[in-house]
mmCIF file with all atom_site columns, C-alpha atoms in Angstrom:
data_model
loop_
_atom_site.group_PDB
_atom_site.id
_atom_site.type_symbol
_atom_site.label_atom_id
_atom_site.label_alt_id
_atom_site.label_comp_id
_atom_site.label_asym_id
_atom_site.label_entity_id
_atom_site.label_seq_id
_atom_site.pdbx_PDB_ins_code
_atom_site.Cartn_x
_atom_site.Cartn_y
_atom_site.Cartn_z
_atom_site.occupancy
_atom_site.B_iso_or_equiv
_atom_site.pdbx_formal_charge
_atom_site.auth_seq_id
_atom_site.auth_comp_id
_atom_site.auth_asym_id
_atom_site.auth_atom_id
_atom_site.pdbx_PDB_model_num
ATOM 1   C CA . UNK A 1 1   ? -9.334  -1.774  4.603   1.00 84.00 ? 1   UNK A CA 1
ATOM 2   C CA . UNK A 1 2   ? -9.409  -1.979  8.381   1.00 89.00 ? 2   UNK A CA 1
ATOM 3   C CA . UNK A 1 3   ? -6.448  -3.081  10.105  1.00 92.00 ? 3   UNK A CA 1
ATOM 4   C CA . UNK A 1 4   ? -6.526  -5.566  13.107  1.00 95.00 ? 4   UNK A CA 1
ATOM 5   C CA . UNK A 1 5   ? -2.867  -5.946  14.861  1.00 97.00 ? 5   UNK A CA 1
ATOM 6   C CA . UNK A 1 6   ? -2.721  -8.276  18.139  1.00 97.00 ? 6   UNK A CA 1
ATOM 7   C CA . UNK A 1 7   ? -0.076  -7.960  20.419  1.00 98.00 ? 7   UNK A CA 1
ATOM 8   C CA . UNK A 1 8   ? 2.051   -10.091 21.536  1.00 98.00 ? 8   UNK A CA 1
ATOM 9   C CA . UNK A 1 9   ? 1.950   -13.145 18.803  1.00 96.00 ? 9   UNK A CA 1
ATOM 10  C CA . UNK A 1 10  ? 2.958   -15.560 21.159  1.00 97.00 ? 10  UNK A CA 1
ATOM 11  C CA . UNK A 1 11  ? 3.369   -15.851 24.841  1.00 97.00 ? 11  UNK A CA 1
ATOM 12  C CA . UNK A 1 12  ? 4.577   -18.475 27.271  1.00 98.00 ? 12  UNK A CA 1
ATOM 13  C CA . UNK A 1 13  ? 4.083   -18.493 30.556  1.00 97.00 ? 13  UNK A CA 1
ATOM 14  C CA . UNK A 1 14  ? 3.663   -20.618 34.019  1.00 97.00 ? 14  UNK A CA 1
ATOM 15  C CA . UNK A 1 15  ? 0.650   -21.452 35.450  1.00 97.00 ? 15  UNK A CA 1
ATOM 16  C CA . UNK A 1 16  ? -0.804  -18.826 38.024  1.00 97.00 ? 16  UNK A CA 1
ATOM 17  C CA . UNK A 1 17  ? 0.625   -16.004 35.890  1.00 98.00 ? 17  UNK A CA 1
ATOM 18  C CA . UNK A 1 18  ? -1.133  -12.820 34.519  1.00 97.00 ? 18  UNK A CA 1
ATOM 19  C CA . UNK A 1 19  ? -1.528  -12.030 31.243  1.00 96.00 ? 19  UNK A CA 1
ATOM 20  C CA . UNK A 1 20  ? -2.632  -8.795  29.077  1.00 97.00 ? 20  UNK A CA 1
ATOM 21  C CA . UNK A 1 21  ? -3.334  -9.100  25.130  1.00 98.00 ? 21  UNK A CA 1
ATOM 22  C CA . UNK A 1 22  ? -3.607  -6.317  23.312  1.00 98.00 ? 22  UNK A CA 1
ATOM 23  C CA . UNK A 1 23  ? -5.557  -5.840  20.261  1.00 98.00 ? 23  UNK A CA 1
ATOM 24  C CA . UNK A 1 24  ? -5.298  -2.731  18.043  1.00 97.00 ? 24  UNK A CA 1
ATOM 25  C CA . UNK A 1 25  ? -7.472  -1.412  14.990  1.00 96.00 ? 25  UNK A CA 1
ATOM 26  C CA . UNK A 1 26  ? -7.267  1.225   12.800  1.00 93.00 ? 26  UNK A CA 1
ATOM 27  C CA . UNK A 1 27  ? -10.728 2.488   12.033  1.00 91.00 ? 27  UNK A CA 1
ATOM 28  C CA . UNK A 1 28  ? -14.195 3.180   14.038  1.00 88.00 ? 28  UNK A CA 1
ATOM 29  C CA . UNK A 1 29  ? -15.402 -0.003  14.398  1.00 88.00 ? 29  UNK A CA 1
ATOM 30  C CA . UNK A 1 30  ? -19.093 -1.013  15.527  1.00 85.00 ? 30  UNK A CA 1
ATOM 31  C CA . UNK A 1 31  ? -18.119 -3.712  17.787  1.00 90.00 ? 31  UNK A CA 1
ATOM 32  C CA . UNK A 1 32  ? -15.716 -5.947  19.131  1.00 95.00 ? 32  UNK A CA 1
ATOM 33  C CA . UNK A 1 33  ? -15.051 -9.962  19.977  1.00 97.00 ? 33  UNK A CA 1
ATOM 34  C CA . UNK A 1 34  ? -12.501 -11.907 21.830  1.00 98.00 ? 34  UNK A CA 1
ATOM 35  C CA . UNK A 1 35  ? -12.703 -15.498 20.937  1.00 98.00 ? 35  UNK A CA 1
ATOM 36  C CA . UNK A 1 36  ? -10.551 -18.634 22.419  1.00 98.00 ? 36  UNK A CA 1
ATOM 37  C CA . UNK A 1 37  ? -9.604  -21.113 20.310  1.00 97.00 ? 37  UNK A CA 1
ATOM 38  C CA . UNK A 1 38  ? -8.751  -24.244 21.915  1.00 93.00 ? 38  UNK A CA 1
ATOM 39  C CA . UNK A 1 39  ? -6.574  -26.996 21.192  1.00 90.00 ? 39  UNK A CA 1
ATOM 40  C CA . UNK A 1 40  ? -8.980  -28.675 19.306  1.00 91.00 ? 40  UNK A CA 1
ATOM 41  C CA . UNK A 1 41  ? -9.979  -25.878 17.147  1.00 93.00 ? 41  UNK A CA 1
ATOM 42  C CA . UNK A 1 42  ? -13.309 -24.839 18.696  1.00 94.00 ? 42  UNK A CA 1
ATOM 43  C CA . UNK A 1 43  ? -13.637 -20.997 18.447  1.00 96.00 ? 43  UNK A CA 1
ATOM 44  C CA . UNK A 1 44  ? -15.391 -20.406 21.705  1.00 96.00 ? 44  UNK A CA 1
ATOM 45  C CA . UNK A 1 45  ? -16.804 -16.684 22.222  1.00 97.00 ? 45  UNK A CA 1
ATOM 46  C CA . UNK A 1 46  ? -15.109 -14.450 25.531  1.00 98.00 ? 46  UNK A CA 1
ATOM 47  C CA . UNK A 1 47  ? -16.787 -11.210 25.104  1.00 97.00 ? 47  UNK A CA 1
ATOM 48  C CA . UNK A 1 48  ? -18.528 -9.820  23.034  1.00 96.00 ? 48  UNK A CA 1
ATOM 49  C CA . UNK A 1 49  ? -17.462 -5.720  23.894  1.00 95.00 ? 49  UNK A CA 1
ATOM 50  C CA . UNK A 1 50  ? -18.217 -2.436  22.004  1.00 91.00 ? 50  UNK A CA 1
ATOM 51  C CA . UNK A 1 51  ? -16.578 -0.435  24.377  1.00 93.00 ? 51  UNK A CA 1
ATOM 52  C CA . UNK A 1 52  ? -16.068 -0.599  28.347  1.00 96.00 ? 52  UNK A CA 1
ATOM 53  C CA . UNK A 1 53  ? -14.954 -3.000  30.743  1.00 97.00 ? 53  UNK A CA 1
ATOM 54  C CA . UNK A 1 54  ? -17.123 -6.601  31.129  1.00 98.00 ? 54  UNK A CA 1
ATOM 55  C CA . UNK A 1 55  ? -15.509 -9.442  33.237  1.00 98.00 ? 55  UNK A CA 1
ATOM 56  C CA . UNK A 1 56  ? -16.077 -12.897 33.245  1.00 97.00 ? 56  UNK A CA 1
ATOM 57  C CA . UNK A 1 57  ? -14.628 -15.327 36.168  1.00 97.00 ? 57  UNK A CA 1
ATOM 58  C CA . UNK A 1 58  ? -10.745 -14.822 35.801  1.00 98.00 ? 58  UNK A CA 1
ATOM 59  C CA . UNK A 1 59  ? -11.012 -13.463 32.249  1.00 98.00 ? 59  UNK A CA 1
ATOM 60  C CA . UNK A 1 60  ? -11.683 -9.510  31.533  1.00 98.00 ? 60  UNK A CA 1
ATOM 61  C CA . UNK A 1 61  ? -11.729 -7.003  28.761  1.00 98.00 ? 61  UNK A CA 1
ATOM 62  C CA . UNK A 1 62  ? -12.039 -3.244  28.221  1.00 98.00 ? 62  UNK A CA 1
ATOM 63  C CA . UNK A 1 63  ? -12.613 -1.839  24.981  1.00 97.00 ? 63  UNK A CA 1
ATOM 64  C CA . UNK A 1 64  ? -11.307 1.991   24.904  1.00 96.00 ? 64  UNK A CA 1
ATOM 65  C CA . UNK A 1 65  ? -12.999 2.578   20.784  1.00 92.00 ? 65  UNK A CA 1
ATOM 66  C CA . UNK A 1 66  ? -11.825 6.256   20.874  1.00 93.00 ? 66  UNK A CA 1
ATOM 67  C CA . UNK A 1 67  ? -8.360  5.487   20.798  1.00 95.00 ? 67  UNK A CA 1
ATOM 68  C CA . UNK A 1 68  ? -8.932  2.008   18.934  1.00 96.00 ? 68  UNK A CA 1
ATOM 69  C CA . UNK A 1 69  ? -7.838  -0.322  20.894  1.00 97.00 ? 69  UNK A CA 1
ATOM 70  C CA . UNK A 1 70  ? -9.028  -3.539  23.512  1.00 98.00 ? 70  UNK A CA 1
ATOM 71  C CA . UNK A 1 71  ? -7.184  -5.243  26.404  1.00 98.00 ? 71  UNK A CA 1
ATOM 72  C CA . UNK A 1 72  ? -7.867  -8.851  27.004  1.00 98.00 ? 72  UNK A CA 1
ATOM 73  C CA . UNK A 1 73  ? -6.766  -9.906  30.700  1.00 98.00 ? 73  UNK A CA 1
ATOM 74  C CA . UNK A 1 74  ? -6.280  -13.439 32.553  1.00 98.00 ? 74  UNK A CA 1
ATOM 75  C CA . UNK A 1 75  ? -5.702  -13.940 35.679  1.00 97.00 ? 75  UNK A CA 1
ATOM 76  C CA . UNK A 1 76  ? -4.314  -16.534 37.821  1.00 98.00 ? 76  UNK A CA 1
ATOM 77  C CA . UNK A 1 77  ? -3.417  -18.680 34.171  1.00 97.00 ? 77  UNK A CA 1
ATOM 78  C CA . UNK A 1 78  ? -4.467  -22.293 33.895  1.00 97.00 ? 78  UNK A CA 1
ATOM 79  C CA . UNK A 1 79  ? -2.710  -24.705 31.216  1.00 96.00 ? 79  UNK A CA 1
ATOM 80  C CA . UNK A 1 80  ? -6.520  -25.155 30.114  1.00 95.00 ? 80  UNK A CA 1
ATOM 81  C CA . UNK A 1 81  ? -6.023  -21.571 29.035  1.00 96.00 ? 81  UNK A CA 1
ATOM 82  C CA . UNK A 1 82  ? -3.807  -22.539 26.622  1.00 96.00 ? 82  UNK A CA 1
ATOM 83  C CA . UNK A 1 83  ? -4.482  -22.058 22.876  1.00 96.00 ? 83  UNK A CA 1
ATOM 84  C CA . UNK A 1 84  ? -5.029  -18.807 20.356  1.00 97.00 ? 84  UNK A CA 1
ATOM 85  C CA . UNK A 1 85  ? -6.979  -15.633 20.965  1.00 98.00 ? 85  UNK A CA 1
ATOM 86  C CA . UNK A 1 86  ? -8.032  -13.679 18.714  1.00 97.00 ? 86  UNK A CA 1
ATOM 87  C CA . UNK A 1 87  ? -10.374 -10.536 18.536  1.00 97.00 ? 87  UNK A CA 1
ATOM 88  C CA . UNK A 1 88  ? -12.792 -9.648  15.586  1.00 96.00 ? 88  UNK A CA 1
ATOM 89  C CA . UNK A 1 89  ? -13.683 -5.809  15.339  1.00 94.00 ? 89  UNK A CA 1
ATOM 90  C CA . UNK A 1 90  ? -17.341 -5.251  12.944  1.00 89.00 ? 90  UNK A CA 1
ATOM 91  C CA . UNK A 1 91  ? -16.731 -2.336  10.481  1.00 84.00 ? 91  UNK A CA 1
ATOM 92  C CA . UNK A 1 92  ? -18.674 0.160   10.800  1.00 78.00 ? 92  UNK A CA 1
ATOM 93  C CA . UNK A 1 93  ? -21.551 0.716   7.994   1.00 77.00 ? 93  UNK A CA 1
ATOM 94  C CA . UNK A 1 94  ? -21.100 -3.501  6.955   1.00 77.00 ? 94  UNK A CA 1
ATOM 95  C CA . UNK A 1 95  ? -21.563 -6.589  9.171   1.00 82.00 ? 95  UNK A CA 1
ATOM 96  C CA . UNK A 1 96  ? -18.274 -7.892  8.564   1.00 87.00 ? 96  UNK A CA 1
ATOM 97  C CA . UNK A 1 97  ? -15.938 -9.271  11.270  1.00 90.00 ? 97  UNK A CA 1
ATOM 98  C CA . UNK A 1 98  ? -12.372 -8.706  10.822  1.00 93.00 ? 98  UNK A CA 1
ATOM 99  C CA . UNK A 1 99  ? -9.459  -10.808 12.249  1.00 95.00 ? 99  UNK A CA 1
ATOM 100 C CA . UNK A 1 100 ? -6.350  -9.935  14.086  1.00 95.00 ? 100 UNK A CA 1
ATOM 101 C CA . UNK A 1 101 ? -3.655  -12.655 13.376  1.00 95.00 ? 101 UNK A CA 1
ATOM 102 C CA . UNK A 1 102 ? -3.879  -13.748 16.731  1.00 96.00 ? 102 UNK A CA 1
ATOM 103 C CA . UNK A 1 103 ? -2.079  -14.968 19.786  1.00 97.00 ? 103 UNK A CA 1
ATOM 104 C CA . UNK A 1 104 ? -0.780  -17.900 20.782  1.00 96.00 ? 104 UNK A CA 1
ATOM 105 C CA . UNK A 1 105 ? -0.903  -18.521 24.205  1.00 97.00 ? 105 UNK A CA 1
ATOM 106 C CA . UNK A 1 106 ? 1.437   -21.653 26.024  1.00 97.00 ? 106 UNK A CA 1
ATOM 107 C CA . UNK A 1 107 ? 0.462   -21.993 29.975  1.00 97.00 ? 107 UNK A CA 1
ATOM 108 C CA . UNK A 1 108 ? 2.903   -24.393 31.610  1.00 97.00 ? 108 UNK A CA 1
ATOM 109 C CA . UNK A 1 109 ? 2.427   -26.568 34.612  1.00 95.00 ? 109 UNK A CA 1
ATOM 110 C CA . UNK B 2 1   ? -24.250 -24.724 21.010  1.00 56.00 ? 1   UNK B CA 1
ATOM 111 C CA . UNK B 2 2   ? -25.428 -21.930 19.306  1.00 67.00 ? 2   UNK B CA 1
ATOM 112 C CA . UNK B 2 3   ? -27.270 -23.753 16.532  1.00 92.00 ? 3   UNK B CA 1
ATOM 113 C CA . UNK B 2 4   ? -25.079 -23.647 13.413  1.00 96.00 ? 4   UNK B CA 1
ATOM 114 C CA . UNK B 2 5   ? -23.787 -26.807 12.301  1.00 97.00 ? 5   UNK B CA 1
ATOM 115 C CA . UNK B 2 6   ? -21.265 -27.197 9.253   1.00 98.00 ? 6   UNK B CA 1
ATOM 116 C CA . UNK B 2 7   ? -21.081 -30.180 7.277   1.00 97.00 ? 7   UNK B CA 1
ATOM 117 C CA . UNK B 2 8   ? -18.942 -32.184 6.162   1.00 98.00 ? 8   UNK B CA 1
ATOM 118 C CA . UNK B 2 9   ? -16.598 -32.100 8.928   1.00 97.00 ? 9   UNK B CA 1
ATOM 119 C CA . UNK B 2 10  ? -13.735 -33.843 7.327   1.00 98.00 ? 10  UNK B CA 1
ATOM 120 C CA . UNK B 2 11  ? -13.470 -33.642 3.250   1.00 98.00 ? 11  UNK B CA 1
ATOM 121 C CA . UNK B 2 12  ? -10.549 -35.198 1.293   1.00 98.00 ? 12  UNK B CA 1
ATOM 122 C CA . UNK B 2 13  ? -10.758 -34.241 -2.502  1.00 97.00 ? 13  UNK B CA 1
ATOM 123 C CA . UNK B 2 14  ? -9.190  -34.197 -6.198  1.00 97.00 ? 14  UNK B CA 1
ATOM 124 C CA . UNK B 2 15  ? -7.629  -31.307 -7.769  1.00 98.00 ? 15  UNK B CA 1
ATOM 125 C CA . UNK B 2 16  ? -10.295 -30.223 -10.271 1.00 97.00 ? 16  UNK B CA 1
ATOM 126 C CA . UNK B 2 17  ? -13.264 -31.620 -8.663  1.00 97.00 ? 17  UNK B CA 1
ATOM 127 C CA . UNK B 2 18  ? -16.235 -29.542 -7.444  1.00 97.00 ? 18  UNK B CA 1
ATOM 128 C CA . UNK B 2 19  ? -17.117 -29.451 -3.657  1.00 98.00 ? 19  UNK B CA 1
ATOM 129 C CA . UNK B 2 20  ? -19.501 -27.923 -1.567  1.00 98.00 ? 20  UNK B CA 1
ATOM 130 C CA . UNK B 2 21  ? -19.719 -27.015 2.267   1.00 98.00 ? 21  UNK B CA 1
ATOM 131 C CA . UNK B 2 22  ? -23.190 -26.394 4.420   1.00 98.00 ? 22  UNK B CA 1
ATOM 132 C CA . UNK B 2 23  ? -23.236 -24.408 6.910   1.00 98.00 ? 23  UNK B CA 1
ATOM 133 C CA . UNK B 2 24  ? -26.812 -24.666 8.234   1.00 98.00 ? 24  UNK B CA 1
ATOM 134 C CA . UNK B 2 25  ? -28.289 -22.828 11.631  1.00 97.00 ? 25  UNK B CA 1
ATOM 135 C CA . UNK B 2 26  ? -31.813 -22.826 13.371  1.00 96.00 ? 26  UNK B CA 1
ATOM 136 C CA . UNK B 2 27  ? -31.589 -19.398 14.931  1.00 89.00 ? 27  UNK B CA 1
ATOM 137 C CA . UNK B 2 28  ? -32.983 -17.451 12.415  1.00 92.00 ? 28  UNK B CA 1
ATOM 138 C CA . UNK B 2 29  ? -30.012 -15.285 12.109  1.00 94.00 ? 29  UNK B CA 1
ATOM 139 C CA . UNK B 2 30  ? -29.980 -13.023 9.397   1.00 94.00 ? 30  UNK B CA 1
ATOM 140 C CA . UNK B 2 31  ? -26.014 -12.526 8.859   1.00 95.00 ? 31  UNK B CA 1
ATOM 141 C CA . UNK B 2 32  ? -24.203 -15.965 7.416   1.00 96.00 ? 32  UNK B CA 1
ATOM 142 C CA . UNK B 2 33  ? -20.304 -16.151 6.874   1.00 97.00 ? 33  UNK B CA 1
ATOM 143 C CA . UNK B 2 34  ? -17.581 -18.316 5.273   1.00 98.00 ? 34  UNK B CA 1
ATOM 144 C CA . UNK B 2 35  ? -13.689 -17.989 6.855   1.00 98.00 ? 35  UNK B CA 1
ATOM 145 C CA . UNK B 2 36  ? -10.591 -19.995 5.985   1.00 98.00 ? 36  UNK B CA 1
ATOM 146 C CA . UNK B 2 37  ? -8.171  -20.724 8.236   1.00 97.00 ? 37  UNK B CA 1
ATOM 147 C CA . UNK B 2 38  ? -4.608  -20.764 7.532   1.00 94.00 ? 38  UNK B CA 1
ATOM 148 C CA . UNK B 2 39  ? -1.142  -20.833 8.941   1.00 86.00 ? 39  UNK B CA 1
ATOM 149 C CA . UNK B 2 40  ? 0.027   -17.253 9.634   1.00 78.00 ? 40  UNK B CA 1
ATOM 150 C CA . UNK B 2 41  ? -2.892  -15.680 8.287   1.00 80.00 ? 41  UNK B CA 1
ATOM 151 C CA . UNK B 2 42  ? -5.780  -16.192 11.260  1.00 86.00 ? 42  UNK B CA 1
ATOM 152 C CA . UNK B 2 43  ? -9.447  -16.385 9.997   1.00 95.00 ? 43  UNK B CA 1
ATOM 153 C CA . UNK B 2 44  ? -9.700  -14.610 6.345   1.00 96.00 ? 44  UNK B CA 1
ATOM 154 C CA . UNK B 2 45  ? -13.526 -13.944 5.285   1.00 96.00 ? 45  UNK B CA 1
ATOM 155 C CA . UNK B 2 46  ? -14.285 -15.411 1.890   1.00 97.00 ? 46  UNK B CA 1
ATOM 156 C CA . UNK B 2 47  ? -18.020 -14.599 1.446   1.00 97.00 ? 47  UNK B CA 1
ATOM 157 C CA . UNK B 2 48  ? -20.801 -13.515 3.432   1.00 95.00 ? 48  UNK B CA 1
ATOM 158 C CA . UNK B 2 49  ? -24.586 -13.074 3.167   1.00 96.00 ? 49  UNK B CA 1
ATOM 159 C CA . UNK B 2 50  ? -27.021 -10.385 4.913   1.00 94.00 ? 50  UNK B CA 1
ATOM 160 C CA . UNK B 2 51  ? -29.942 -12.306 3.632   1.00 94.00 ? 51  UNK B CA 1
ATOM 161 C CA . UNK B 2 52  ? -31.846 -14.768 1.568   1.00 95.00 ? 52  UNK B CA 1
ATOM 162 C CA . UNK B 2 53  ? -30.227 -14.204 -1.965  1.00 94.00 ? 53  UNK B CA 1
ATOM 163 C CA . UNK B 2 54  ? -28.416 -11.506 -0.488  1.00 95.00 ? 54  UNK B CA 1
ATOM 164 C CA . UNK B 2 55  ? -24.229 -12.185 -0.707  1.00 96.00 ? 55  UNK B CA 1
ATOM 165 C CA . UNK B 2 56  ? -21.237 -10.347 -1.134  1.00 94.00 ? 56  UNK B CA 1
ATOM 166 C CA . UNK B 2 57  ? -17.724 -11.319 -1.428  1.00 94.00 ? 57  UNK B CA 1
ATOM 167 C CA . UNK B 2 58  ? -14.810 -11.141 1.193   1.00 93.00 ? 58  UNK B CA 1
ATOM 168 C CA . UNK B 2 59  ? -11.195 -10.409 1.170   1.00 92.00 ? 59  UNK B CA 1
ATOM 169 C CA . UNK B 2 60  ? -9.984  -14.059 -0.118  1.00 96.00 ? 60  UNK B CA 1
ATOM 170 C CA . UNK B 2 61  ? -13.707 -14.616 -2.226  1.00 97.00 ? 61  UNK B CA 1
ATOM 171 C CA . UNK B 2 62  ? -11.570 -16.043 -5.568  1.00 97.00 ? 62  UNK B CA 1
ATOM 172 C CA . UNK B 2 63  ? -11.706 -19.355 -6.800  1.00 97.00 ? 63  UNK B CA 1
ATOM 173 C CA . UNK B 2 64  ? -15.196 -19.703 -4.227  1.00 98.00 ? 64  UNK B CA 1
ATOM 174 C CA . UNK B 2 65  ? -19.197 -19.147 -5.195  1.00 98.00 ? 65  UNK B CA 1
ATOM 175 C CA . UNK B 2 66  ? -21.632 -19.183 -2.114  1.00 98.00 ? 66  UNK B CA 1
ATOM 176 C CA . UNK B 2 67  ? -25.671 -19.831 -2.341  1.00 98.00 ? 67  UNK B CA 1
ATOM 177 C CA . UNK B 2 68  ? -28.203 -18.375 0.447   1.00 98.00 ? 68  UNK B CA 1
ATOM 178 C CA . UNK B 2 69  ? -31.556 -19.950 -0.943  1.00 97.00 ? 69  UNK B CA 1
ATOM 179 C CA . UNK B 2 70  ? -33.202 -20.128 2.404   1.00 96.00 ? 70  UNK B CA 1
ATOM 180 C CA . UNK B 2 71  ? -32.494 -18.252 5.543   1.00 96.00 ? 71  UNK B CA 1
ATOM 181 C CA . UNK B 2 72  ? -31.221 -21.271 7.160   1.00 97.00 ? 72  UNK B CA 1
ATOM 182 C CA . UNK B 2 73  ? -28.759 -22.639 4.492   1.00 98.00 ? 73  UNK B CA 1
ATOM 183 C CA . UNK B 2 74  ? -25.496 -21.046 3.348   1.00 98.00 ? 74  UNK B CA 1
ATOM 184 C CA . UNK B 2 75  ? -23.375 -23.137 1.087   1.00 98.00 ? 75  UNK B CA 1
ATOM 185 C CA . UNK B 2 76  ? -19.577 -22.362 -0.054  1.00 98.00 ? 76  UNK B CA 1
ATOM 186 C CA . UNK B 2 77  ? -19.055 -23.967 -3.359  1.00 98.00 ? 77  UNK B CA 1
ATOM 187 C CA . UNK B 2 78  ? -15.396 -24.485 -4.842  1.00 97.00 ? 78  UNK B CA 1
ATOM 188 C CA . UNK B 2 79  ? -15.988 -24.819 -8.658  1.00 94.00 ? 79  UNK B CA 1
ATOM 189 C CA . UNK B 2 80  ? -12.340 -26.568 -9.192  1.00 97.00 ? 80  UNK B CA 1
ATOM 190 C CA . UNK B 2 81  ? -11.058 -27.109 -6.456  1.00 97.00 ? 81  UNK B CA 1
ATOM 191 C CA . UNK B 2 82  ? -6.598  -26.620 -6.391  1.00 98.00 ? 82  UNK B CA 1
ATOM 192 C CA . UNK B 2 83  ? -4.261  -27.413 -3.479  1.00 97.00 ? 83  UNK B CA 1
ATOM 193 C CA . UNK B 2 84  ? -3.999  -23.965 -2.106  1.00 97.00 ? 84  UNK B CA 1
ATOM 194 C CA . UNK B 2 85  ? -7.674  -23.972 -0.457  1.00 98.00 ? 85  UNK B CA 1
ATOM 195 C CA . UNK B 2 86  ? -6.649  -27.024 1.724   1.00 98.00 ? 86  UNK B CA 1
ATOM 196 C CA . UNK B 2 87  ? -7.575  -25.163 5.112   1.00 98.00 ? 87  UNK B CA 1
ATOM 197 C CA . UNK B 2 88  ? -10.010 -25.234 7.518   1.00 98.00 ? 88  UNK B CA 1
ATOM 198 C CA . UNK B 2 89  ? -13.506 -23.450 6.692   1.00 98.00 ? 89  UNK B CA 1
ATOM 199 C CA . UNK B 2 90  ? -15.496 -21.746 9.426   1.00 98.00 ? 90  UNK B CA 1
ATOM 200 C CA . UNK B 2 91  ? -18.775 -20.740 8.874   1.00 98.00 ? 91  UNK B CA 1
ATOM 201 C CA . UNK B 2 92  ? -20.535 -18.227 11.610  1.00 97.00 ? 92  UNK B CA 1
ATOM 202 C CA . UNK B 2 93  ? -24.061 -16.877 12.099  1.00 96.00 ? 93  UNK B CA 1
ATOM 203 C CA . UNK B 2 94  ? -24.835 -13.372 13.823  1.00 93.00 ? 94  UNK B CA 1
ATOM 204 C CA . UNK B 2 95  ? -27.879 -10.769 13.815  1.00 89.00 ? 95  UNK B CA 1
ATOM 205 C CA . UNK B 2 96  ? -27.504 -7.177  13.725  1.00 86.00 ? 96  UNK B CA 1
ATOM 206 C CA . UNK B 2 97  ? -26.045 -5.527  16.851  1.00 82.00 ? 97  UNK B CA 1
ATOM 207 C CA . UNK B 2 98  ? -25.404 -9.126  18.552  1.00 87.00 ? 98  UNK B CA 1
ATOM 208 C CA . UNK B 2 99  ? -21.842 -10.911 18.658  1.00 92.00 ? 99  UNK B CA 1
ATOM 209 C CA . UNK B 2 100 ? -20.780 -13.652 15.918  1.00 94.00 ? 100 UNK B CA 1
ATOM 210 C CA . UNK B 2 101 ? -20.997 -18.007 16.715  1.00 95.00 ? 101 UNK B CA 1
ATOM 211 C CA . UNK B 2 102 ? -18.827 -20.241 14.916  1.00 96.00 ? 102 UNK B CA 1
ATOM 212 C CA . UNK B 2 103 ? -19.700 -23.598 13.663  1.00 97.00 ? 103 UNK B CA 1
ATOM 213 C CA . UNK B 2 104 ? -17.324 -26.439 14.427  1.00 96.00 ? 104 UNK B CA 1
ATOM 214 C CA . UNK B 2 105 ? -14.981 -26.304 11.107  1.00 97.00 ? 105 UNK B CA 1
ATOM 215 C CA . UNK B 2 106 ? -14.370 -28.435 8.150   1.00 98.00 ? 106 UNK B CA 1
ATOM 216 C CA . UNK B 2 107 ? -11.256 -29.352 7.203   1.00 97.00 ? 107 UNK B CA 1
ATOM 217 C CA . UNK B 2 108 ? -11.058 -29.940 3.617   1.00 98.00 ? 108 UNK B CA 1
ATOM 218 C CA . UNK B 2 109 ? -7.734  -31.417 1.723   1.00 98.00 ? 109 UNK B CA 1
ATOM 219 C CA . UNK B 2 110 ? -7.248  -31.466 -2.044  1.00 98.00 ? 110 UNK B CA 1
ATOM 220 C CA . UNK B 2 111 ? -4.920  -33.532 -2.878  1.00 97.00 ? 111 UNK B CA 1
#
């Protein structure tokens, strides 16, 4: 099946920093999510991104599907930032979303 | 909120004992799903369902049954239920060629 790798698995840094996270899949895929998950759990949807470049507030993504892979950007980090990302890639020919493993992101005041 | 609404939120069970999570939305969507959770392993998809009736199994699907009897109902049923599905269950809605929502979670504990 469809690998989903996610790059780096964890990452701590100070508030105001940048940050890239990198998610890479194996196969053609129909579509691609970025989801938060906050400290409480709560998987709250980023972007929802097939291919291109979308950007919301200090948050962006760009999906580049011929060579498989999506960049998830913050800028200017807040420690409200802080909890696991994950993307979800949609196999092509099924409507199933697939997991990367995630990262964990720590912003520090 | 994006309508979906899992329930219960918080189960504590029996080894051996039956349970059952809803997972119930009022968008009409036609795609249903049931993840689990887990330490090291991110969201895992147990079963889905493209339609009334309509299910198919997931990477993790043993040891779990689901039911779709109405478009706005999809229930995850653990026959027996053992200590290794303690996790957290996730159930999310989508339609065709529109991005996924997530219901809130349950976190169910056999003991």
């Amino acid at each position: 099946g469809i690998q989903v790798e996610q790059s780096p698995p964890d990452l701590i840094l100070q508030e105001g920093a940048n940050s890239t996270l990198r998610c890479n899949f194996s196969d053609s895929v129909n579509n691609l999510q970025w989801f938060h998950q906050n400290p409480w759990g709560q998987l709250i949807n980023l972007f929802y991104i097939p291919s291109g470049t979308k950007q919301n507030g200090r948050l962006s993504a760009t999906t580049v599907a011929t060579e498989r892979y999506s960049l998830l950007y913050i800028s200017s980090s807040q420690t409200t930032d802080s909890g696991v990302y994950f993307c979800a890639v949609l196999i092509q020919g099924a409507q199933k979303l697939v997991f990367g493993q995630g990262t964990r992101l720590t912003i520090n005041p | 909120d994006a309508g979906i609404t899992q329930s219960p939120r918080h189960k504590v069970t029996e080894t051996g004992t039956p349970v059952t999570l809803r997972c119930h939305q009022t968008e009409n969507h036609r795609y249903m799903y049931w993840y689990r959770q887990d330490p090291g392993h991110g969201l895992r998809l147990i079963h889905y369902s493209y339609g009334v009736k309509d299910t198919d199994k997931g990477e993790v699907s043993d040891g779990y049954s689901v039911s779709r009897s109405k478009t706005e109902d999809f229930l995850l049923t653990l026959e027996s239920a053992t200590s290794s599905q303690t996790s957290v269950y996730f159930c999310a809605i989508k339609s065709e060629n529109t991005e996924a929502f997530f219901g809130q979670g349950t976190r169910l504990t056999v003991v």
